Every structure is written in C-alpha cells, then in structure tokens.
CSV table of C-alpha atoms in Angstrom, one decimal:
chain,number,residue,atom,x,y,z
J,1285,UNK,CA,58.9,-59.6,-307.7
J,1286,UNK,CA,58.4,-56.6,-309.5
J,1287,UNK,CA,57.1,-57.2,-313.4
J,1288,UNK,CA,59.9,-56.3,-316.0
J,1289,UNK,CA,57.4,-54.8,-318.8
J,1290,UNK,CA,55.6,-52.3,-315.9
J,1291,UNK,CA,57.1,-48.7,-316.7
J,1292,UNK,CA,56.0,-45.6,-315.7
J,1293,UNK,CA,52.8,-44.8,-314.3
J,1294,UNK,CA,52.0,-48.2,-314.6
J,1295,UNK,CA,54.7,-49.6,-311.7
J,1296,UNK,CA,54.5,-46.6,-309.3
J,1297,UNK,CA,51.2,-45.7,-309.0
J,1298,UNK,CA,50.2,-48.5,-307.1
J,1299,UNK,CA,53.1,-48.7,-305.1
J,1300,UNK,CA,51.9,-45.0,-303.9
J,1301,UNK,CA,48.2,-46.2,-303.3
J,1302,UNK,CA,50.0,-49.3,-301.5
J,1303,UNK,CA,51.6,-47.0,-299.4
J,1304,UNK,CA,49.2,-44.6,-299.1
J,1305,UNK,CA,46.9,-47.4,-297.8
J,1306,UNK,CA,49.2,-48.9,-295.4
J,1307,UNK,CA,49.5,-45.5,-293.9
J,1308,UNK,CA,46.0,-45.2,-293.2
J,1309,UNK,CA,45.7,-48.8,-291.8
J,1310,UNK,CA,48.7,-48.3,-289.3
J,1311,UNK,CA,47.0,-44.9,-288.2
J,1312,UNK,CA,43.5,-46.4,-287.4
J,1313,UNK,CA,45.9,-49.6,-285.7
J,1314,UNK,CA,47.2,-47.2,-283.5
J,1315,UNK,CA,44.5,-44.2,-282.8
J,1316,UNK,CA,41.5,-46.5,-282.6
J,1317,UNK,CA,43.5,-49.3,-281.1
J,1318,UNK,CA,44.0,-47.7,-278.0
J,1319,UNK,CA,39.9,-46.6,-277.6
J,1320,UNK,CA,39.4,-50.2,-278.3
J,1321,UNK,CA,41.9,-51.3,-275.4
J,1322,UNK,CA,40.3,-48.3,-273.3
J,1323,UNK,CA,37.1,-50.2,-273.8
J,1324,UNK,CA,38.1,-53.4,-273.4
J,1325,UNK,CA,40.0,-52.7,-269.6
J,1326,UNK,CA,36.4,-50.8,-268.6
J,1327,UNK,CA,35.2,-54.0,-266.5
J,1328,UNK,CA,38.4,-53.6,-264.2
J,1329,UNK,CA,37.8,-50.5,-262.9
J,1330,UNK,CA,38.2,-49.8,-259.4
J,1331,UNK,CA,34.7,-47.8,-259.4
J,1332,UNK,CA,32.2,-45.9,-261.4
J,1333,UNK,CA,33.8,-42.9,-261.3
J,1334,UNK,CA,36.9,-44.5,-263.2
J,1335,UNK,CA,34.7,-45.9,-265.8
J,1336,UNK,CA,33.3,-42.4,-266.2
J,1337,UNK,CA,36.8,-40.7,-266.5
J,1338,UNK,CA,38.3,-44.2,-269.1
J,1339,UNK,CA,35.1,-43.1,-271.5
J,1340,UNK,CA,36.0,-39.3,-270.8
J,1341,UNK,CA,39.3,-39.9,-272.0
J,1342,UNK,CA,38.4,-41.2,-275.0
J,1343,UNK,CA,35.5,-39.1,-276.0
J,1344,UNK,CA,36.8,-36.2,-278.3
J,1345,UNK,CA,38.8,-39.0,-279.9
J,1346,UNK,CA,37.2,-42.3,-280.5
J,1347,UNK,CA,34.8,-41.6,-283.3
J,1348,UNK,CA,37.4,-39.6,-285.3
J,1349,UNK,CA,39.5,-42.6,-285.2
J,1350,UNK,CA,37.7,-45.0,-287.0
J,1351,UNK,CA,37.7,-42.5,-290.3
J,1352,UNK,CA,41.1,-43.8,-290.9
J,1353,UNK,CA,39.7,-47.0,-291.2
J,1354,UNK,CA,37.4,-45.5,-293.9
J,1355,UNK,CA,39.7,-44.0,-295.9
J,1356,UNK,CA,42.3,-47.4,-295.9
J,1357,UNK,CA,39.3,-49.6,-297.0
J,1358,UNK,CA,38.1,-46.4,-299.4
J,1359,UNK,CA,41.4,-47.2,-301.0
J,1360,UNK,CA,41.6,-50.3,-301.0
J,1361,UNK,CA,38.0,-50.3,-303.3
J,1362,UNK,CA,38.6,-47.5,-305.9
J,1363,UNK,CA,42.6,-48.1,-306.5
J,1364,UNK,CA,42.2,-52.3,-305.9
J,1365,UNK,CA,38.6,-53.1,-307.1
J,1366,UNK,CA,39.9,-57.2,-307.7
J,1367,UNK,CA,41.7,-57.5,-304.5
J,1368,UNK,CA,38.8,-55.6,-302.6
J,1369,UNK,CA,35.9,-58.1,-303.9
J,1370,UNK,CA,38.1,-61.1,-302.8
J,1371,UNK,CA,39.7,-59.7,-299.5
J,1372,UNK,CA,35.8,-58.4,-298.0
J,1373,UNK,CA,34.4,-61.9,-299.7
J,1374,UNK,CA,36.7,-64.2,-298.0
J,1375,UNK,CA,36.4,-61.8,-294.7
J,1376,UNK,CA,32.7,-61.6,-294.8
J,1377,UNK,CA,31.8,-62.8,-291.5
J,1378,UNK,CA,35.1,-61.4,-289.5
J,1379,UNK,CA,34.0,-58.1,-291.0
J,1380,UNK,CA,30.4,-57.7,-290.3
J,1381,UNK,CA,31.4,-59.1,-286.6
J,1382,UNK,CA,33.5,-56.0,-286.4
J,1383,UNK,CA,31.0,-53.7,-287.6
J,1384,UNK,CA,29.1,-55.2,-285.5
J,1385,UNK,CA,31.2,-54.3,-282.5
J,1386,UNK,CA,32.0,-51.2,-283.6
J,1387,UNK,CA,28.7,-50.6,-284.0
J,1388,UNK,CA,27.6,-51.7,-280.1
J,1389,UNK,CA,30.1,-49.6,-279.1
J,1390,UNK,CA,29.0,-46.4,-280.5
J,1391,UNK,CA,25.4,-47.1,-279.2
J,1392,UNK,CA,27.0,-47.9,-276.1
J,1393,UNK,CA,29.1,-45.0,-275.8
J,1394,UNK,CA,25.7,-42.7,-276.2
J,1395,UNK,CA,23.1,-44.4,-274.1
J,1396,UNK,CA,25.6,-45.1,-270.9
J,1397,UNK,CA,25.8,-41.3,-270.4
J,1398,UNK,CA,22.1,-40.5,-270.7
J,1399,UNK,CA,21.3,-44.0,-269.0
J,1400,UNK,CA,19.6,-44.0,-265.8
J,1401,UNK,CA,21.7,-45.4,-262.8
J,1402,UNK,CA,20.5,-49.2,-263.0
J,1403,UNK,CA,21.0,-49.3,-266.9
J,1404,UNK,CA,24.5,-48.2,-266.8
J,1405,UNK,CA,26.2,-51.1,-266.3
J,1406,UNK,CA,24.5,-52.8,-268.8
J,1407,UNK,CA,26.0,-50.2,-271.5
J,1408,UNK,CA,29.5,-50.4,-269.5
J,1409,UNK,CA,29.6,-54.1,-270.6
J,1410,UNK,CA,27.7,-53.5,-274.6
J,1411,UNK,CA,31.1,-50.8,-274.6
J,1412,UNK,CA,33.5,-54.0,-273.6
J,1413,UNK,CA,31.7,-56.9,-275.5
J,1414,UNK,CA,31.7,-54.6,-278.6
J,1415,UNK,CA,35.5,-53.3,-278.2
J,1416,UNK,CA,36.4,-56.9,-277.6
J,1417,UNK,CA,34.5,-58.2,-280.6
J,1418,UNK,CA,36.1,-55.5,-282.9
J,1419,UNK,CA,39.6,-56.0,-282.0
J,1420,UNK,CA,39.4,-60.0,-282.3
J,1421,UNK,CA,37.5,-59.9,-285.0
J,1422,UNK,CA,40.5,-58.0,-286.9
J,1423,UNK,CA,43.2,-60.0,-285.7
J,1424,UNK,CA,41.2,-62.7,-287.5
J,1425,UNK,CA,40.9,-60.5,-290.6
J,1426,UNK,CA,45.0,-60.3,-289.8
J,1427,UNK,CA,45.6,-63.7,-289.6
J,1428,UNK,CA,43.4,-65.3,-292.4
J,1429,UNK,CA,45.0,-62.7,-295.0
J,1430,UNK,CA,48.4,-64.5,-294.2
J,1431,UNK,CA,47.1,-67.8,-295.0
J,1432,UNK,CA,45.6,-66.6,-298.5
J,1433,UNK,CA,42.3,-66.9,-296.8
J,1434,UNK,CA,42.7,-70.6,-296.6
J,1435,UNK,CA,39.8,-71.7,-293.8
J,1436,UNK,CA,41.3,-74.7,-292.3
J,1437,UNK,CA,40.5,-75.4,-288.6
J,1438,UNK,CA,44.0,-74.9,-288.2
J,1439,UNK,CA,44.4,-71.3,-289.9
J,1440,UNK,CA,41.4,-70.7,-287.9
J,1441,UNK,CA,43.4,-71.4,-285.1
J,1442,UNK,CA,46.0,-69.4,-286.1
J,1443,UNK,CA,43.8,-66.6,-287.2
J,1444,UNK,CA,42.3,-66.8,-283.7
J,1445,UNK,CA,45.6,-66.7,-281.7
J,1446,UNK,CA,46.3,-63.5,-283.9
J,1447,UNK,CA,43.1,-62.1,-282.4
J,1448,UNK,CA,43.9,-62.5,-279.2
J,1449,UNK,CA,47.1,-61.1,-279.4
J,1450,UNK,CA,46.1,-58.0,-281.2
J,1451,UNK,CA,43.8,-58.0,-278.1
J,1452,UNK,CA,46.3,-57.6,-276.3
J,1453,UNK,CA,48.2,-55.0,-278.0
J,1454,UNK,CA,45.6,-52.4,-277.7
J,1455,UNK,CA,44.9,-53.1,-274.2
J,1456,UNK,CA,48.7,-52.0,-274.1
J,1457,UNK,CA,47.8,-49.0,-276.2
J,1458,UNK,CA,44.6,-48.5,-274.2
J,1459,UNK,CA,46.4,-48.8,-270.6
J,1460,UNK,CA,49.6,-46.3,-272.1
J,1461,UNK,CA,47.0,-43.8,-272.9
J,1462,UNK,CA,45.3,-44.3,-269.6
J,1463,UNK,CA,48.4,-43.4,-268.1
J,1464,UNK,CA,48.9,-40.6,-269.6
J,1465,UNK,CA,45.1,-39.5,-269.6
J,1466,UNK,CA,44.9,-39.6,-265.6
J,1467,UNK,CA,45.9,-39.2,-262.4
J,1468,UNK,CA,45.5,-40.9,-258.6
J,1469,UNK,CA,44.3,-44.5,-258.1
J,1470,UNK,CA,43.1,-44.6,-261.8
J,1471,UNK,CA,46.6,-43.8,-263.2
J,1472,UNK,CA,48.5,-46.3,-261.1
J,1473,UNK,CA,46.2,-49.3,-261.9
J,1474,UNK,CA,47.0,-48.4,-265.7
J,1475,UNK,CA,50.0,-49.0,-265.1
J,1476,UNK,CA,49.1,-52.3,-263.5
J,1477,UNK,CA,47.2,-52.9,-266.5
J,1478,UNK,CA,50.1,-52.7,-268.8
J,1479,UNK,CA,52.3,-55.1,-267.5
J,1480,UNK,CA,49.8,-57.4,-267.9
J,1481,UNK,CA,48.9,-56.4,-271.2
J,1482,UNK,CA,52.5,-56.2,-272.5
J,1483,UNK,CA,52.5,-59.7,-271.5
J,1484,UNK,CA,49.7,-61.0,-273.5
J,1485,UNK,CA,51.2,-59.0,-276.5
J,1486,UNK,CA,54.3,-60.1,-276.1
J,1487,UNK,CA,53.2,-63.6,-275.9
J,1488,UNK,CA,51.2,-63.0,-279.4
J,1489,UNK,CA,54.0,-61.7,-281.2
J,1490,UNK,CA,56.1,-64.2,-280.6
J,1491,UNK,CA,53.3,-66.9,-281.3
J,1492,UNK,CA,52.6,-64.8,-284.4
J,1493,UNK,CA,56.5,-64.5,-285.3
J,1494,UNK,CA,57.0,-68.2,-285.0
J,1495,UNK,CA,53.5,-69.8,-286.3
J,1496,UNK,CA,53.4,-67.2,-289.7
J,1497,UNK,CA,56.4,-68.8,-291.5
J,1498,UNK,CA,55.3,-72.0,-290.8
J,1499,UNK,CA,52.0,-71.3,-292.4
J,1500,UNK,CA,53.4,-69.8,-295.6
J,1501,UNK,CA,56.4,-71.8,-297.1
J,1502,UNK,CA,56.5,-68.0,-298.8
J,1503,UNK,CA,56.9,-65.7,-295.9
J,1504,UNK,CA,59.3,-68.6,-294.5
J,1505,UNK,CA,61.7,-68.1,-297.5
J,1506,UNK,CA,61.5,-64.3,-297.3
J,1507,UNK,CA,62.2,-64.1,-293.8
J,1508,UNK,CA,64.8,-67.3,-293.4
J,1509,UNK,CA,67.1,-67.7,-297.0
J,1510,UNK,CA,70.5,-66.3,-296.6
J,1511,UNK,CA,71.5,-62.8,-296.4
J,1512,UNK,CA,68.1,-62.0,-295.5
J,1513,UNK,CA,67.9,-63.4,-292.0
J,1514,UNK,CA,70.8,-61.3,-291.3
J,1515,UNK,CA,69.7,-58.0,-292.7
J,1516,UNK,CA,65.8,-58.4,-290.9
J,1517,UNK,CA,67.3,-59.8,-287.7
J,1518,UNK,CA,67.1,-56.5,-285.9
J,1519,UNK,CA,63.6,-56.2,-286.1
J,1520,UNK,CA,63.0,-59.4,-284.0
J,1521,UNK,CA,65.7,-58.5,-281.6
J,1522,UNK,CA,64.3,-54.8,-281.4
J,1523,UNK,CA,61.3,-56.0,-280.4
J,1524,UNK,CA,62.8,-58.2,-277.8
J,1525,UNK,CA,64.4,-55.3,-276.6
J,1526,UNK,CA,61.5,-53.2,-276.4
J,1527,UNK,CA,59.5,-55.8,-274.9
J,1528,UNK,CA,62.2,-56.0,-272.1
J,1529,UNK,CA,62.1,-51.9,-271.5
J,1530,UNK,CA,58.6,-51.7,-271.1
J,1531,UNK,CA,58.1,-54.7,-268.5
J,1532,UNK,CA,60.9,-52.7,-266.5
J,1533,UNK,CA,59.9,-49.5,-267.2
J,1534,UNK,CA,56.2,-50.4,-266.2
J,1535,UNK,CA,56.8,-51.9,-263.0
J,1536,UNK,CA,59.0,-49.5,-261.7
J,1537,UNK,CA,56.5,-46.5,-263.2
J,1538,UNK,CA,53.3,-48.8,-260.9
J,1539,UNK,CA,56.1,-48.6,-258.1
J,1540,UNK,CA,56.3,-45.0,-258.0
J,1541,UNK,CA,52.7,-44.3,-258.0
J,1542,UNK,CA,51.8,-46.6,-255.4
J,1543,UNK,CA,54.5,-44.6,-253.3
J,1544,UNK,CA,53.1,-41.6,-254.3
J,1545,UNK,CA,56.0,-40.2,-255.6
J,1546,UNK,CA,54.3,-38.7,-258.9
J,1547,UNK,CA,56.7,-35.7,-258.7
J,1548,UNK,CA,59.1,-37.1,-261.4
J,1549,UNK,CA,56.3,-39.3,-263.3
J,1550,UNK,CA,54.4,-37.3,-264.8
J,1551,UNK,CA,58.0,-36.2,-267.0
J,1552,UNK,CA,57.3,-39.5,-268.4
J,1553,UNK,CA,54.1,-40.9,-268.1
J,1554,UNK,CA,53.9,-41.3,-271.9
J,1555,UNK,CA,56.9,-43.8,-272.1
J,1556,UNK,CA,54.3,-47.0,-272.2
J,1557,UNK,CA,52.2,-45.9,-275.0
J,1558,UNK,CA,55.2,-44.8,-277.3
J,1559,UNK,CA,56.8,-48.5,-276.2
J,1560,UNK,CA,53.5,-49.3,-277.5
J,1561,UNK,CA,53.3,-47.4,-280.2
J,1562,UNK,CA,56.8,-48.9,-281.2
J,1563,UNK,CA,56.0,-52.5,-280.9
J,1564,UNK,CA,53.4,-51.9,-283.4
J,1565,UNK,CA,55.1,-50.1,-285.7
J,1566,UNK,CA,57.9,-52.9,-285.8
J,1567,UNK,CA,55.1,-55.6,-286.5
J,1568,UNK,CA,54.4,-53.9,-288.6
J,1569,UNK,CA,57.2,-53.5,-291.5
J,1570,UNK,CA,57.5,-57.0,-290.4
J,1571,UNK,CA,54.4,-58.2,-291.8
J,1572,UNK,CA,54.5,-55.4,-294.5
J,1573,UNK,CA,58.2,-56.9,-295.7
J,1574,UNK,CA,56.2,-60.5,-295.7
J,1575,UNK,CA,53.6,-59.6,-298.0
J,1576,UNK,CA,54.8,-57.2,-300.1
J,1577,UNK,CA,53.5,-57.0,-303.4
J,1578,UNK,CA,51.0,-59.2,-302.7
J,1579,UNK,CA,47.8,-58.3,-301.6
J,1580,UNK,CA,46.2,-61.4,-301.7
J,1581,UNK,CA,49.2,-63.7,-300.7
J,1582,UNK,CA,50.3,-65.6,-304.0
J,1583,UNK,CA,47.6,-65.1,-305.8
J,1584,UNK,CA,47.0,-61.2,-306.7
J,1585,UNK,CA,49.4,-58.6,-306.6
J,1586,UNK,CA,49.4,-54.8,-306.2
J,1587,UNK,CA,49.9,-54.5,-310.1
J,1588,UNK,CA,47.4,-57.5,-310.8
J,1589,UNK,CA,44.6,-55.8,-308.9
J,1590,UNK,CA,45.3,-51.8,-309.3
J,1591,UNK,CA,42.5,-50.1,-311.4
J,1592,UNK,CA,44.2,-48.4,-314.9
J,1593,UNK,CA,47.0,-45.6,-314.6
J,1594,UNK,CA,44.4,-42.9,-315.8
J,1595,UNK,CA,41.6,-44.0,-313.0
J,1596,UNK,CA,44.7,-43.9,-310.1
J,1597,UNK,CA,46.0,-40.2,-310.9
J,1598,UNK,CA,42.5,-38.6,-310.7
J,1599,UNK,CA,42.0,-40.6,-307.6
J,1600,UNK,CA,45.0,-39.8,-306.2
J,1601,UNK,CA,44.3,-36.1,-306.6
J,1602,UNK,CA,40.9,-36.5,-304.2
J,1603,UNK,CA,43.4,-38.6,-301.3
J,1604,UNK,CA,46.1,-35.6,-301.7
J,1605,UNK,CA,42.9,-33.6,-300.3
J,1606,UNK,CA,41.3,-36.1,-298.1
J,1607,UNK,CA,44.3,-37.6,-296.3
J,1608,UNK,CA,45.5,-34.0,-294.9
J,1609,UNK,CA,42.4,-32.8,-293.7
J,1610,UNK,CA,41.9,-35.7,-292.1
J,1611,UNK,CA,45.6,-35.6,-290.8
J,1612,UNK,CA,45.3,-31.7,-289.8
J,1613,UNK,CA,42.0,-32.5,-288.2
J,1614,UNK,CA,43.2,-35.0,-285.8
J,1615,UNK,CA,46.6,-33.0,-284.8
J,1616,UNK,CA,44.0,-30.0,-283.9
J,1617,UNK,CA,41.8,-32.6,-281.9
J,1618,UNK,CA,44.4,-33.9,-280.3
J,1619,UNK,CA,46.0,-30.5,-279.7
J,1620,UNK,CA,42.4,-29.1,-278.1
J,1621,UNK,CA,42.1,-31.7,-275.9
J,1622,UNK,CA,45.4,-32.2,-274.9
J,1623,UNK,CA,46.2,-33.0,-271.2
J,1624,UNK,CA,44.4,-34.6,-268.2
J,1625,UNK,CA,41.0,-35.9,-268.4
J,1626,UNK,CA,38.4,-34.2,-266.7
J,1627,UNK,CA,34.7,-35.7,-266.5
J,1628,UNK,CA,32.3,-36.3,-269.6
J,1629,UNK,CA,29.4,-34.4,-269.7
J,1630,UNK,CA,26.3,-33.4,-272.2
J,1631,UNK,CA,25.4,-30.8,-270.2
C-alpha cells in the first residue's frame, strides 16, 4: 500500500500527521464522549438535585474537551487540504447537525444554572437533545466515511446504526465517569446505567463488526484473507472479553451499592470507565487497521492528499507546541478537580 518512489520526508511526514491526528480524534472520543453520555443520561435522574450534581461533574471539563476536536480537524485542513474539502463536503449536513448540538449544549449548559425554577427543565432537556444530536450525528460521520461516503438508503442505514451505537458507547463513558464522580443514590443508579449502556454498545459493535466488511469488499479482504484473520483475531475476542468483565463487574458493583456496602467500592469505582475506555480504544485500531492509508476509502490516500514536505515540517513545528499545552492543560484540569463532585455554582 505504501508508494515505492515516496522517500524521505515525503513517506513519513504524513504518516506523523496521520498519527498525530488520530491521536487527537481518539482523545476528544474519549474526554468529550463521556460529557456527551453525561448529557445524554440527564433525563433519568432520580431528582433535580442529581441533574445539578451530573452537570457539576462535568463542568471544569466539558468545554476543554471539545478543543481536541479542534486541533484533529485543524490537522486534518492544513496537512490534508484534498481530503479535508471532500471529507466536510460529503459530511456537510452530519457536521453542521453536530455543531448544532454542540452548540445547544453549550447554551444549555449556561442558561440552566442562571434559569429561573420553571425554565430549568426546559435547558435540562436543550442539554439532552443537543448531546444526543452530537453523538449520532458522529457515528454518522463514522459510518458514511467507511462506505467512501456512498449515500445509499442502505449506508444510511448503516451509518445510522453506527450512530446509535456510538450513542451508546458514551453513555457507558458517561455512566463510568458518573460512578466515579459521585456518591449515594446517584452513584448506584450509574451503575444501573451502565449495564444498560454496555449493552446497547455492545450490541453496536458487534452490528458494526459484522455489517462494515460487508459494506467494503476492501476492509472484508483486510480483515478476512489468510494469515490475517489469525493475527487480528485477538482484538475481536478481546473485546468479547471485555464486554463480558464489565456486564459482571457492573452488576455486582450496583449490588454492592444497593447494600450499602461502599467500604470496598470506592477502591474501584473507576473499573467501568477504564472497561470503557478499553473498548474504545480496541475499536479503534480496529477501524484504524481497516482504513489505513486511506483517508477517503479507495479513493485518496494519506500521501495523495498531504500538503508538500516543506509546508508539513513548519506545521509540524506549531502542533509540537499546540499538542502539549493542550495535553499539560488537561492533566492539570483534571489534576485540580480531581475527586468527588460537589455542587455547581456561579456564585
């Protein structure tokens, strides 16, 4: 797959943007992933005072998150100019319905704390509708990138069952960090929440596992000529694995709670969300093993669409100072408001 006559410069650079990029997309995955599942498990709260404490738990975090985000599509435009006008232009409408969402929730997040009593549930459901619409909306992005952005009614479909499955990952993400972000009644219907959740994502990935060679006759050969089934076979039986642990590990941890013995739990309360955690991570070498070098499956590759050797090393010299501040920044965030969740206020 890799061209003969690339040398130098020329080959690796844009396998280190590649990477770089990937890194930056599996970071906002994961950090804004769980806000978004935070915000899309808000309508099951047992009261008002939960609601208060899942948007407290959050707060210091959520908004930080999403510059990830920035800095993979940032990458994606000044080191792939080609592949970004064709990715965003077949993506237009997934994309502005997740800026959308992102959008309503950052309004929302604002006006349900200064709202007047009668008004806040109103912004308690903007916060769901627009976590929900972000988090579907990428799984669409997800799934319409494996077909080559082919808009069948049956990609569609597809796309849309990725959606929902993504979903449900972050509501496992969201109801891990929950978990480890509380305490009391709060903590042990997290835990509730993540069964369920692990089901719907569990559920996805397989759909996802089983549907995506089926819609490229490419990722099928990658994934099912000989040796190569053998040598990728542990990821689908790690996940299988994992999938197992985490129903067990879940029900037992709900168990516990609703006993009130807590003494031992809180040792390891953050079990769920590194299952989660894990789950993503195998998806995704999974997916980045299926698409690799393409960035727009079959049609433009990583060395097709990478801007000139020149342009990529004085880029590359402004992401070897963006990507650790923004790194070093969110270990001292998280570090600050490490622990339990106390109540959000602008006082």
């Amino acid at each position: 797959m890799i061209p003969a006559e690339l040398t130098g410069e020329a080959l690796w650079l844009p396998l280190i943007f590649m990477m770089l990029m990937g890194v930056s997309m599996f970071a906002y995955v994961i950090l804004d992933g769980y806000d978004l599942g935070v915000g899309m498990l808000l309508p099951w709260a047992g009261s008002e005072a939960e609601r208060d404490l899942m948007i407290a738990s959050i707060g210091p975090f959520w908004d930080a998150n999403e510059t990830w985000l920035v800095l993979g599509v940032g990458i994606l435009l000044v080191a792939f100019p080609m592949a970004h006008g064709v990715i965003l232009t077949s993506l237009y409408l997934p994309v502005a319905v997740m800026l959308a969402g992102l959008i309503l929730r950052g309004v929302a997040f604002d006006f349900r704390v200064k709202a007047r009593a009668a008004h806040k549930p109103f912004w308690d459901r903007a916060f769901f509708v627009g976590s929900s619409l972000a988090a579907l909306s990428q799984g669409i992005m997800l799934g319409l990138l494996v077909t080559a952005f082919d808009h069948s009614p049956l990609n569609w479909l597809f796309a849309l069952g990725i959606g929902v499955g993504l979903a449900g990952g972050y509501t496992l993400l969201g109801a891990g960090w929950l978990i480890m972000k509380s305490e009391g009644a709060l903590q042990t219907r997290a835990a509730g929440w993540a069964r369920k959740a692990l089901l719907v994502a569990a559920f996805g990935i397989a759909g996802v596992s089983l549907a995506t060679p089926l819609v490229s006759p490419q990722i099928f050969a990658k994934w099912f000529s000989f040796p190569n089934i053998l040598a990728l076979a542990p990821i689908p039986l790690m996940t299988a694995v994992l999938v197992g642990l985490l129903f067990i590990f879940s029900r037992r941890l709900q168990a516990d709670l609703r006993a009130g013995n807590t003494h031992g739990v809180e040792r390891w309360v953050w079990t769920p969300f590194a299952g989660a955690v894990g789950l993503f991570t195998l998806a995704f070498f999974g997916l980045a093993y299926s698409l690799f070098p393409w960035l727009v499956l079959d049609r433009i590759t990583v060395w097709d669409a990478a801007s000139a050797p020149e342009s990529l090393k004085i880029i590359l010299w402004g992401v070897l100072v963006v990507l650790p501040a923004i790194l070093l920044y969110t270990v001292y965030a998280y570090r600050v408001f490490w622990g339990k969740t106390e109540g959000l206020s602008y006082e």
